Short mmCIF file of C-alpha atoms in Angstrom, two decimals:
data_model
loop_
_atom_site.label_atom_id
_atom_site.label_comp_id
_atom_site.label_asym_id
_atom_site.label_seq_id
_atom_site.Cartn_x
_atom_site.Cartn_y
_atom_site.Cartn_z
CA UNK N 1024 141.82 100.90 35.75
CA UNK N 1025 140.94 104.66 36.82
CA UNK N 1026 141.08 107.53 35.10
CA UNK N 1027 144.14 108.69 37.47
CA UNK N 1028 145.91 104.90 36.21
CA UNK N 1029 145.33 105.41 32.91
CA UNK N 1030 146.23 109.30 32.79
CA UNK N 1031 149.96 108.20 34.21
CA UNK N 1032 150.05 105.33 31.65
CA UNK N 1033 148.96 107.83 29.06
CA UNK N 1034 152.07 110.49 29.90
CA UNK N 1035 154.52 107.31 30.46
CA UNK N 1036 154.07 106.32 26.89
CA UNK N 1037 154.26 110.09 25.36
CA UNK N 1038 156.87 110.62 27.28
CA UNK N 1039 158.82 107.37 26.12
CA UNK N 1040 157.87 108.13 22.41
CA UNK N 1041 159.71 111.52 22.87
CA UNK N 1042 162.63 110.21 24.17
CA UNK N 1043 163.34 107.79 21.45
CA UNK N 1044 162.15 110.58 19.36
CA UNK N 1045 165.33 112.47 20.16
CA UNK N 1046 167.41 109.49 20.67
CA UNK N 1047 166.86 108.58 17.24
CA UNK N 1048 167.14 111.99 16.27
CA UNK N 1049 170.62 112.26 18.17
CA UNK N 1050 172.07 108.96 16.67
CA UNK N 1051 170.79 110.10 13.18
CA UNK N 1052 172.67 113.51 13.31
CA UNK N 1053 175.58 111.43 14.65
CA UNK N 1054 175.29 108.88 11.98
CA UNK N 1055 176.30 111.97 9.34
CA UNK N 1056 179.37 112.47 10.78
CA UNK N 1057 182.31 111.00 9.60
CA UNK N 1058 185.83 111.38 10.23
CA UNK N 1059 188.44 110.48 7.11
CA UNK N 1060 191.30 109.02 8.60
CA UNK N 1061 194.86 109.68 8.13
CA UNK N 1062 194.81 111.08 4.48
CA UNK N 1063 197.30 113.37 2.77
CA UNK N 1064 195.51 116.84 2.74
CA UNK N 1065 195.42 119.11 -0.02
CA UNK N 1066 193.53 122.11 0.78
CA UNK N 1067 193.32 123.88 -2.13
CA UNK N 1068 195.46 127.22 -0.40
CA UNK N 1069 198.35 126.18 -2.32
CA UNK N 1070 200.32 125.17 0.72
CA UNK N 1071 202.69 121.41 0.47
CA UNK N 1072 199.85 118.39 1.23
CA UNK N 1073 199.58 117.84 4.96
CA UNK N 1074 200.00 113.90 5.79
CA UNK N 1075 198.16 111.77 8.35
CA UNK N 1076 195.78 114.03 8.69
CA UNK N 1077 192.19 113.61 9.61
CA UNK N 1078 189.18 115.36 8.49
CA UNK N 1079 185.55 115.51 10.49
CA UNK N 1080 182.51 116.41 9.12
CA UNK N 1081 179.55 117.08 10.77
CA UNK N 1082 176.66 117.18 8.33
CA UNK N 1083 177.20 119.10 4.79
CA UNK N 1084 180.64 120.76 6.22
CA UNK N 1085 184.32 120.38 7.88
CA UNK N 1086 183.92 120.39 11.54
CA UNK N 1087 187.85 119.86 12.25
CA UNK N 1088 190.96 118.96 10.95
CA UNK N 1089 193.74 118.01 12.75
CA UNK N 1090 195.59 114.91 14.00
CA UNK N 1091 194.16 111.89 16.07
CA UNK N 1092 190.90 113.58 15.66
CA UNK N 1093 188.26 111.50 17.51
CA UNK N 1094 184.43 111.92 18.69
CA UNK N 1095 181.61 109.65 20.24
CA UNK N 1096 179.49 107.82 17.67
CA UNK N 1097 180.99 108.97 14.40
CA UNK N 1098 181.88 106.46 11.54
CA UNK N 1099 185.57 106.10 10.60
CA UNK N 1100 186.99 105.77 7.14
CA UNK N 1101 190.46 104.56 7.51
CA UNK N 1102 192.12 106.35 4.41
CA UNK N 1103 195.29 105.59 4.48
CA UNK N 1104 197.52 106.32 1.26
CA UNK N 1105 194.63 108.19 0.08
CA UNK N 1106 194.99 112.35 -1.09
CA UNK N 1107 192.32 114.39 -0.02
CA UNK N 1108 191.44 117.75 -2.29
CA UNK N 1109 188.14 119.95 -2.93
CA UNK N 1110 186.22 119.44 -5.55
CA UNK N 1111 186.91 120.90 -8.74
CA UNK N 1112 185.06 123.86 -9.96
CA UNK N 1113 184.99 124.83 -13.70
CA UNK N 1114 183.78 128.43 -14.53
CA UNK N 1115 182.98 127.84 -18.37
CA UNK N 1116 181.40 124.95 -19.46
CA UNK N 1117 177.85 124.31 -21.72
CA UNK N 1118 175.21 121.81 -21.08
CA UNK N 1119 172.36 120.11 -22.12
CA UNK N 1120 172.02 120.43 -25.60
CA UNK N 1121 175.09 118.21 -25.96
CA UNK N 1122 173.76 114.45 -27.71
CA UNK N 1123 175.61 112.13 -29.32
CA UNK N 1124 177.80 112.98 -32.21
CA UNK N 1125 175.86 116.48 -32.11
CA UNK N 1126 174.76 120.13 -30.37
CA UNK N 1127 170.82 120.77 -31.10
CA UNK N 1128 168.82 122.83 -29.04
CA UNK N 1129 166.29 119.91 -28.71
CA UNK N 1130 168.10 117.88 -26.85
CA UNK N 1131 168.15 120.68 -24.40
CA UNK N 1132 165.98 118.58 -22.09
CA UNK N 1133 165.76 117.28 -18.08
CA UNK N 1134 166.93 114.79 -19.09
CA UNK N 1135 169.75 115.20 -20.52
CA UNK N 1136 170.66 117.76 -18.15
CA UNK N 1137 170.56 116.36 -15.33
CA UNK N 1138 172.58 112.85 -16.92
CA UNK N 1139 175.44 115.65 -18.00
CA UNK N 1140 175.36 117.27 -14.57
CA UNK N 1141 175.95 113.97 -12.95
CA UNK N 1142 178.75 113.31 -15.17
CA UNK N 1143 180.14 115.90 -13.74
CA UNK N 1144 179.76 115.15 -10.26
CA UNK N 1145 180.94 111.26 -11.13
CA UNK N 1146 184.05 113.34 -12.50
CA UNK N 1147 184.44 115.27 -8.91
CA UNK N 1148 183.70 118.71 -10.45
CA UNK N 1149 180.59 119.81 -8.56
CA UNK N 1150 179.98 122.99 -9.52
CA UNK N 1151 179.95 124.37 -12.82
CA UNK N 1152 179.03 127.70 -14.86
CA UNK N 1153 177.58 127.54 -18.15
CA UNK N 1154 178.53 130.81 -20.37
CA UNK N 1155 175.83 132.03 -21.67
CA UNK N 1156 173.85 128.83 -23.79
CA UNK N 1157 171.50 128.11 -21.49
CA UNK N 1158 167.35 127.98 -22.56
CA UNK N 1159 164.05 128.82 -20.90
CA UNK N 1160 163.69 125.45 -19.23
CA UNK N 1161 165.95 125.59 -16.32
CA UNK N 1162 164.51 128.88 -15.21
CA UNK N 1163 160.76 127.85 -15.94
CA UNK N 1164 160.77 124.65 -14.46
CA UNK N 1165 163.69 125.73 -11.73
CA UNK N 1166 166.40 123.87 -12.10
CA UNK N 1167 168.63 125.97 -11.50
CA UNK N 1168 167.62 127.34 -8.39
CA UNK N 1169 166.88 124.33 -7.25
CA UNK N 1170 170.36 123.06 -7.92
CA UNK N 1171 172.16 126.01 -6.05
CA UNK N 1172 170.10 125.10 -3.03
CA UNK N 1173 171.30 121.47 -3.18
CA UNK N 1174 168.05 120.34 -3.94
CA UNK N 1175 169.12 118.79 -7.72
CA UNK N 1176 171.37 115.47 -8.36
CA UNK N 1177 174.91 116.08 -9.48
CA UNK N 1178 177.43 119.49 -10.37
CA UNK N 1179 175.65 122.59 -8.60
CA UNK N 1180 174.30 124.71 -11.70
CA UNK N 1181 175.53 128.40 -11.92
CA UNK N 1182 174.37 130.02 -15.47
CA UNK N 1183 175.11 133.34 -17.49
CA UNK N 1184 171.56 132.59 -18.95
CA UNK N 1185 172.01 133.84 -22.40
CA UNK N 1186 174.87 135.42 -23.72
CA UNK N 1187 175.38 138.54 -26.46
CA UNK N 1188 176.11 137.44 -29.94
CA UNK N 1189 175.94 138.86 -33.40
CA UNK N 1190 173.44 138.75 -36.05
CA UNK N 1191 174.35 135.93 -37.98
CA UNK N 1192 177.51 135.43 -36.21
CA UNK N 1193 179.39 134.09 -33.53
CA UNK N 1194 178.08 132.30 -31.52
CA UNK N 1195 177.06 129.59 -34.18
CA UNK N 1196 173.40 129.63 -34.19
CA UNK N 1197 173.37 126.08 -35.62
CA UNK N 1198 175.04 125.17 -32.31
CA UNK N 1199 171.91 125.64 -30.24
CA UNK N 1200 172.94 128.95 -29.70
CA UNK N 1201 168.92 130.83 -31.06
CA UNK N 1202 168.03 132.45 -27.12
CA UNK N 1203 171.36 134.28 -27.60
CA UNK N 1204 170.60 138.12 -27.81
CA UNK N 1205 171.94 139.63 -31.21
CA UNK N 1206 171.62 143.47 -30.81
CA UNK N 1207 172.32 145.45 -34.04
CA UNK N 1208 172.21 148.95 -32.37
CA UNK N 1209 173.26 150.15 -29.23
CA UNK N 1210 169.65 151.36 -28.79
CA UNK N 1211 168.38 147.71 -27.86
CA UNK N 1212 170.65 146.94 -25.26
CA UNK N 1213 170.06 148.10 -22.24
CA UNK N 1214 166.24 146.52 -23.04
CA UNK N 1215 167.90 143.33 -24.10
CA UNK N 1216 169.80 143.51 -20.62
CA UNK N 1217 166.56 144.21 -18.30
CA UNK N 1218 165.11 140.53 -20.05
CA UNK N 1219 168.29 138.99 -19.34
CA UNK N 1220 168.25 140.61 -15.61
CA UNK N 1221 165.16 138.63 -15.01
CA UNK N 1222 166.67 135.30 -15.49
CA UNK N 1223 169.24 135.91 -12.22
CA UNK N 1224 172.46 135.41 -14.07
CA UNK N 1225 175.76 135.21 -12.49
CA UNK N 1226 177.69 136.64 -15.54
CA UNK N 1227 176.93 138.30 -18.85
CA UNK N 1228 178.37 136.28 -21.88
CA UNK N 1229 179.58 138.07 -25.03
CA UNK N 1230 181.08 136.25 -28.02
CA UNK N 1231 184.12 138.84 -29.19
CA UNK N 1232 185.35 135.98 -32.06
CA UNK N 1233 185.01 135.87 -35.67
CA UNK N 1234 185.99 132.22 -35.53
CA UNK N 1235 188.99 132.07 -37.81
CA UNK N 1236 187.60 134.82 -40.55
CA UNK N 1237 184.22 132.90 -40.78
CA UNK N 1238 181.66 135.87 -38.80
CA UNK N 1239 181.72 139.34 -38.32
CA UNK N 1240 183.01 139.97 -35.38
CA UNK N 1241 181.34 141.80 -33.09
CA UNK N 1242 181.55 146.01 -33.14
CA UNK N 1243 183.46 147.03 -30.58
CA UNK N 1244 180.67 149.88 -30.03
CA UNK N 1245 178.16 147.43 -29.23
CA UNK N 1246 180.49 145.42 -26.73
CA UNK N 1247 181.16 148.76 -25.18
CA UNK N 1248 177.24 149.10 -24.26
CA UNK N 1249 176.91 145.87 -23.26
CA UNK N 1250 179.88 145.93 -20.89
CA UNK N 1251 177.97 149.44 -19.24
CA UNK N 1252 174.80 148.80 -19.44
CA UNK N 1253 175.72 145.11 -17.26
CA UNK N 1254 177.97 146.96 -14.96
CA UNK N 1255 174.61 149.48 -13.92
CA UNK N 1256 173.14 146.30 -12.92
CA UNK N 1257 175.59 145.11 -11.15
CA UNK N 1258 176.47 142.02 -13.48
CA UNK N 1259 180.18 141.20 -14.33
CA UNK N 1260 180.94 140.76 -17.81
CA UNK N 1261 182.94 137.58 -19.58
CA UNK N 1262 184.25 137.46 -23.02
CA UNK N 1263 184.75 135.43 -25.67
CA UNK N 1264 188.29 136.53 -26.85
CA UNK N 1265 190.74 134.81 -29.17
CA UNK N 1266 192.99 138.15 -30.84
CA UNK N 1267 195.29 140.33 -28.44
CA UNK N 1268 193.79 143.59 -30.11
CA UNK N 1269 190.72 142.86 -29.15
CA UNK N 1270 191.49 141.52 -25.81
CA UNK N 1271 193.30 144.83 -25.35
CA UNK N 1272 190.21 146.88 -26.32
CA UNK N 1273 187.78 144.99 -23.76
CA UNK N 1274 190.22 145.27 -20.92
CA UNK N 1275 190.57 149.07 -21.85
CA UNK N 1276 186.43 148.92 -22.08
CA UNK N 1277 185.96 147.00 -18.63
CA UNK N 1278 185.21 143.38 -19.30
CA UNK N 1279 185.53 141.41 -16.05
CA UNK N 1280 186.50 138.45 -17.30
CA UNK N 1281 188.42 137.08 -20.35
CA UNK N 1282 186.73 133.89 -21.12
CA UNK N 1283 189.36 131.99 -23.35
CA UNK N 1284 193.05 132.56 -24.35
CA UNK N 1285 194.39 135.07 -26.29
CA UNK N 1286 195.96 132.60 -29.00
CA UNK N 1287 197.28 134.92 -31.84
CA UNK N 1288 200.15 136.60 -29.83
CA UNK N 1289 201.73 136.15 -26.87
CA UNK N 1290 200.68 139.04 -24.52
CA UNK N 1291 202.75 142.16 -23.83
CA UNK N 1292 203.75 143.00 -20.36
CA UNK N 1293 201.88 146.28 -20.85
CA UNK N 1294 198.66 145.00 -21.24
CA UNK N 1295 199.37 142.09 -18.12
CA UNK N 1296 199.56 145.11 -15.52
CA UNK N 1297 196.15 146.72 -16.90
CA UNK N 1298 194.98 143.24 -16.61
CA UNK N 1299 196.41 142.81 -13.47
CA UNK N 1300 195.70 146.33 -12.25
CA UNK N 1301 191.42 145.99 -12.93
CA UNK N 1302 191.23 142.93 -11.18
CA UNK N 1303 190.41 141.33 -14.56
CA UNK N 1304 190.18 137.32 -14.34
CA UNK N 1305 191.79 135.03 -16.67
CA UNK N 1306 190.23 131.25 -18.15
CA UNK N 1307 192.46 129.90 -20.38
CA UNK N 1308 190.39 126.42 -21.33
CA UNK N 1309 193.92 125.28 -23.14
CA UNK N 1310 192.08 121.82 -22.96
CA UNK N 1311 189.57 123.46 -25.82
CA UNK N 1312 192.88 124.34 -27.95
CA UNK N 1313 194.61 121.17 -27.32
CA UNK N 1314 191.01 119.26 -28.05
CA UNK N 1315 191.45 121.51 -31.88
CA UNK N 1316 194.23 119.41 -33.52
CA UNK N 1317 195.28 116.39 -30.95
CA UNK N 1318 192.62 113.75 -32.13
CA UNK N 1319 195.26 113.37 -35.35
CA UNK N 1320 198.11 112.89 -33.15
CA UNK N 1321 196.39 110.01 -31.14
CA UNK N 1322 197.24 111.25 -27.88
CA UNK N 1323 198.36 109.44 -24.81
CA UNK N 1324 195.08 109.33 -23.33
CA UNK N 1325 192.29 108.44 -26.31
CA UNK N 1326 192.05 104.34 -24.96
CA UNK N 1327 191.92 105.98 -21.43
CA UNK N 1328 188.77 104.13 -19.62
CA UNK N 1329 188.64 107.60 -17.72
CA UNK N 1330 188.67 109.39 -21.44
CA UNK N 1331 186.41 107.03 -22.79
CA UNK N 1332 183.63 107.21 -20.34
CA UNK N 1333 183.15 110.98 -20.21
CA UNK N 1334 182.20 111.05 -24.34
CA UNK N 1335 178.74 110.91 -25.51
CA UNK N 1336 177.91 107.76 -27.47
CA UNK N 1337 179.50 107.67 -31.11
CA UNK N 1338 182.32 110.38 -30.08
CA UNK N 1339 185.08 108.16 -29.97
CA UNK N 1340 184.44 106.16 -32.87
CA UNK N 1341 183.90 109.79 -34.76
CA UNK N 1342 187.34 110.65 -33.22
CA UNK N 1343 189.23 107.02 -33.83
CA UNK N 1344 188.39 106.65 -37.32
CA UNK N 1345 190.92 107.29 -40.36
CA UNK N 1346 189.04 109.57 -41.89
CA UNK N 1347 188.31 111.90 -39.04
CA UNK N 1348 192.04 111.72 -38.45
CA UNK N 1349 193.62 112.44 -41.77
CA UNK N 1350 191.03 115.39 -42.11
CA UNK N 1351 192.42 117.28 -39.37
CA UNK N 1352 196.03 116.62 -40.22
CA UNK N 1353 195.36 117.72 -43.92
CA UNK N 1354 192.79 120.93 -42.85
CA UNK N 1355 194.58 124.15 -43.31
CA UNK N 1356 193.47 125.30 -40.05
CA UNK N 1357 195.81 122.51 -38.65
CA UNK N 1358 198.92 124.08 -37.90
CA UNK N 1359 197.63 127.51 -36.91
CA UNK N 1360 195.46 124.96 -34.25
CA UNK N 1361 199.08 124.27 -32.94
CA UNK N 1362 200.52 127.17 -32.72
CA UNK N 1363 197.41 128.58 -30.71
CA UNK N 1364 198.01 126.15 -28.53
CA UNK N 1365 201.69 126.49 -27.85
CA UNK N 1366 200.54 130.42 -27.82
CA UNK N 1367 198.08 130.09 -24.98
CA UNK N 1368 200.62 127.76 -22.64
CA UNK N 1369 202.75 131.18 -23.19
CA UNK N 1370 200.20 133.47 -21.77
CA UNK N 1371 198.98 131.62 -19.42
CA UNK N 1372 202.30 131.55 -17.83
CA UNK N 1373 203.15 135.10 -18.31
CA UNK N 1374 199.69 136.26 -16.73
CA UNK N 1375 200.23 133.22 -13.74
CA UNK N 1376 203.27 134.81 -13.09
CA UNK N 1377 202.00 138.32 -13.00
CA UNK N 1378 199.58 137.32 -10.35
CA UNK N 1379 196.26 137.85 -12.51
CA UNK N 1380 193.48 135.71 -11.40
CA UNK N 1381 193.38 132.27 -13.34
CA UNK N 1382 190.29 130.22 -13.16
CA UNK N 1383 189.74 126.69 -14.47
CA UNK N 1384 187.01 126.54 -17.22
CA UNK N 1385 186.93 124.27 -20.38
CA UNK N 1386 184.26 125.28 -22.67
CA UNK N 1387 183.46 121.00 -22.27
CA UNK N 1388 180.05 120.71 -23.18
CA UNK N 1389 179.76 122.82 -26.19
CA UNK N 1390 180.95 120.68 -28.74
CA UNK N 1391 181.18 116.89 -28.85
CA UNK N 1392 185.10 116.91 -28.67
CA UNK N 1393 185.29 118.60 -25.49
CA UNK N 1394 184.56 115.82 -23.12
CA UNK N 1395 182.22 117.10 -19.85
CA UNK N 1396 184.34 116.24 -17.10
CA UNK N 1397 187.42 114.39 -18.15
CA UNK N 1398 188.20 118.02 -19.62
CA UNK N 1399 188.81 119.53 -16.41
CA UNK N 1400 191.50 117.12 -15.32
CA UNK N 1401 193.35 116.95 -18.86
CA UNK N 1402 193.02 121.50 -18.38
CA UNK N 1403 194.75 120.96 -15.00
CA UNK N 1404 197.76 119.08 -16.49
CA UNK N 1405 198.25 121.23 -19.44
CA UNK N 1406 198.05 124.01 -17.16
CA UNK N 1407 201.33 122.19 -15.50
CA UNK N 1408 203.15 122.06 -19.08
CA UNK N 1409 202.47 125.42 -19.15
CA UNK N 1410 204.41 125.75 -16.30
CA UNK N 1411 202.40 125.62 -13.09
CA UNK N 1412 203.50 123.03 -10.37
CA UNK N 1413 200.49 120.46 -9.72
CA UNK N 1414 199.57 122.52 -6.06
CA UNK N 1415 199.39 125.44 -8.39
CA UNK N 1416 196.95 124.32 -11.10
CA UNK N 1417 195.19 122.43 -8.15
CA UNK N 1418 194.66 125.75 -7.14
CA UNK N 1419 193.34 127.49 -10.12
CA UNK N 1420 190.56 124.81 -10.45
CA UNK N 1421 189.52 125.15 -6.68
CA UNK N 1422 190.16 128.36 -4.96
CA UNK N 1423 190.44 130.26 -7.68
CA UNK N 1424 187.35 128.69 -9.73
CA UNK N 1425 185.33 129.82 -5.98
CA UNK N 1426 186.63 133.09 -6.20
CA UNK N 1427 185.78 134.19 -9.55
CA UNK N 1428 182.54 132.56 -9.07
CA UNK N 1429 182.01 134.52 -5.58
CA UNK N 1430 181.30 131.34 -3.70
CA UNK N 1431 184.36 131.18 -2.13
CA UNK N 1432 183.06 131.17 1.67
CA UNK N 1433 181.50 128.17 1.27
CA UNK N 1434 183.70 126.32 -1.37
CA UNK N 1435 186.75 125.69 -3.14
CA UNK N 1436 189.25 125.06 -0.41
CA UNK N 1437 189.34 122.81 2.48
CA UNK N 1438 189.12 124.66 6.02
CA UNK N 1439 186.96 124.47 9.05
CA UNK N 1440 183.31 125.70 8.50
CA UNK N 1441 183.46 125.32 4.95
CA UNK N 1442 180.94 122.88 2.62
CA UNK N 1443 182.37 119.29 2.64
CA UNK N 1444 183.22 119.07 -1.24
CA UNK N 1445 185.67 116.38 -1.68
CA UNK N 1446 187.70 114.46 -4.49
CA UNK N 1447 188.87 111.45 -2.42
CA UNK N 1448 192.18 110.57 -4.64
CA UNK N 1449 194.04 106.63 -5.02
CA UNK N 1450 197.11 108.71 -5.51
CA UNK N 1451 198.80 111.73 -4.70
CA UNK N 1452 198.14 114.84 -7.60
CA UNK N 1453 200.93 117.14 -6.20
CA UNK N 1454 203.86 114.87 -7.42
CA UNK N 1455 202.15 113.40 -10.73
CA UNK N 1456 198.90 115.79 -11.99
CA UNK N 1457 197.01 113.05 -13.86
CA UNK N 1458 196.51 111.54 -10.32
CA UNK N 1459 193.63 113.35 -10.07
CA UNK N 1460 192.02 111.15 -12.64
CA UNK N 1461 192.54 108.50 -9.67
CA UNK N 1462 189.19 108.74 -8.56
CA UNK N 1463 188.55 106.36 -5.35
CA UNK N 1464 185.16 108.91 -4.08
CA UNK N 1465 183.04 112.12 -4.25
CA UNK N 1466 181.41 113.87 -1.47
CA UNK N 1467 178.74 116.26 -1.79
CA UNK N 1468 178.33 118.84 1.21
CA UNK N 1469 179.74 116.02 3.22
CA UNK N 1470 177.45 113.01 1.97
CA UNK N 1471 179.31 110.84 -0.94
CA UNK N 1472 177.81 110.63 -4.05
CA UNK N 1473 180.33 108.62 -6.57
CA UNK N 1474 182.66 105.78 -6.80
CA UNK N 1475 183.59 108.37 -10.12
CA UNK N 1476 183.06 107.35 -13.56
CA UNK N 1477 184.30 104.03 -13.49
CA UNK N 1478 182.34 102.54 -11.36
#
């Protein structure tokens, strides 16, 4: 063979490589799309649920929607009788320090993180913002950027880094709550703030609570500073509120967010329009409230497999036993627990109704009642006894959640061009709520990642 011979042989076989190179590169890319056939669409806009409707995606987002929708070389799921909505989104949870029966700042580990965001996912909320408990080790080792960029398993981690408390105060220090700045004088804010800066956070947390007479509550001068000195670096401020007057005196000092209820009174109209009129957000984590008192009443739902497999181990033995349940009934705390409760339906409404922005969040995480991810579906039907239809509340905990967050170009509804977040539903959530619970899949940006967390 000459030189010539073996030069053409040479090129032949490069050249044949290449091509099934790119053919194998072609029927990879194609292999990622998928069309869902026939569903009942829920988009998350708040529209009625579209029905036999089909849904492409194309890699990590919705190519099309439409009708008879149909390409070369893409794999179809025949859903049929199956709801399609996006993913929930919860904008105040905690993680990671959460263990068994307790909340200790060393179980704040990788571990333990990363098995509570994948609860999360398994529960089809897949991205999550923790208010203000987080510690040094997602930003050292990068976690959380590294979960933002998709490059982490389960819920996408957005964090407030660490919040603004009071010296020995609210929040609990015992509750792994010790990275949590504590100014005592105006003076050490805005220093405090540049060290938070560093960490990247997506909110500022305060704690504006005295937890039912136990702390000082925090000075409404310090509050002040914190909510200007965040604002002149361009971070948005959430609060800890449970008492109208002082829900009255952050909206009137610029909070951006109020991060719980107001339980004590049911809110004026007054105060609704300032609310309204700022552009101030509302998360009413009723589930938190309910979570207070209901273990005595044995609800509906505490032998729920779905319940059951969201709490930590020893939780629902804690929970189940006499004695845990007489000692609620017989605190003293009890019935002012209830009437919270039925306060915070109340304003939830009135503010819904007034067109303030309500975003799911839950506050699951920080304590061992409030189960991570089964607490977002029980908050979206007690946001329907409040009064919201199901398309509503499915709203709040997509759209809405994106929105507050500022991710909303990417996530939260279902639309052309958007990330392929999906809660693949057995039954249909806009005529019975709990159906969300009905978990038959979970796709992350398009690929799926859980049978949920029953499987």
């Amino acid at each position: 063979m000459n030189m010539k011979q073996i030069f053409h042989l040479s090129f032949f076989a490069i050249a044949s490589a290449l091509i099934v190179s790119c053919n194998n590169g072609k029927k990879q890319t194609a292999s990622d799309a998928v069309i869902l056939k026939n569903v009942t669409l829920i988009d998350g806009n708040g529209g009625q649920p579209q029905e036999h409707t089909d849904i492409l995606i194309q890699g990590d987002r919705i190519a099309a929607i439409g009708q008879n929708l149909n390409a070369d070389d893409v794999k179809i799921l025949d859903l049929e009788g199956k709801t399609v909505m996006p993913a929930l989104i919860s904008d105040h949870v905690h993680i990671g320090s959460l263990k068994g029966t307790a909340n200790k700042g060393e179980f704040y580990t990788e571990e333990n993180i990363k098995a509570q965001l994948q609860k999360y996912q398994d529960y089809g909320v897949l991205n999550i913002m923790v208010m203000g408990s987080d510690r040094p080790l997602i930003f050292e080792k990068g976690i959380r950027d590294a979960s933002l960029a998709g490059n982490y398993p389960g819920a996408r981690l957005h964090s407030a880094a660490y919040g603004f408390g009071v010296p020995n105060g609210a929040p609990p220090i015992e509750f792994a709550m010790d990275y949590v700045y504590r100014p005592n004088k105006t003076e050490l804010i805005a220093a405090q703030m540049d060290s938070l800066v560093k960490q990247k956070p997506e909110f500022v947390k305060i704690w504006v609570d005295d937890f039912g007479g136990k702390y000082t509550k925090m000075d409404p001068a310090i509050y002040k500073e914190i909510i200007q000195e965040a604002h002149k670096r361009g971070l948005r401020v959430a609060a800890h509120a449970y008492y109208l007057s002082d829900a009255r005196q952050l909206v009137n000092d610029g909070v951006d967010v109020i991060g719980h209820s107001i339980r004590d009174s049911v809110i004026d109209n007054a105060l609704i329009q300032q609310i309204k009129s700022r552009g101030i957000a509302y998360i009413p984590t009723l589930s938190l409230d309910e979570f207070a008192y209901i273990y005595a009443r044995k609800p509906e739902w505490i032998n729920d497999p779905f319940f059951k497999a969201s709490l930590e181990p020893g939780v629902y033995q804690m929970i189940t036993s006499e004695k845990y349940q007489n000692d609620l009934k017989s605190s003293p705390v009890y019935a002012k627990n209830v009437q919270a409760f039925d306060t915070a339906l109340k304003n939830l409404k009135k503010l819904y109704d007034a067109d303030v922005l309500i975003a799911l969040g839950t506050d699951s995480g920080a304590m061992p009642l409030r189960a991570q991810g089964f607490s977002e579906h029980l908050e979206l039907e007690l946001m329907v006894q409040a009064g919201l239809t199901p398309l509503q509340s499915i709203t709040v905990g997509t759209k809405n959640a994106a929105k507050l967050l500022k991710i909303d170009k990417r996530y939260g509804t279902i639309e052309k061009g958007k990330i392929a977040d999906l809660l693949i539903l057995k039954g249909d959530p806009a005529k019975d709520i709990k159906q969300t619970r009905s978990i038959y899949a979970v796709y992350k940006a398009g690929k799926e990642v859980s049978k949920g967390p029953l499987k």
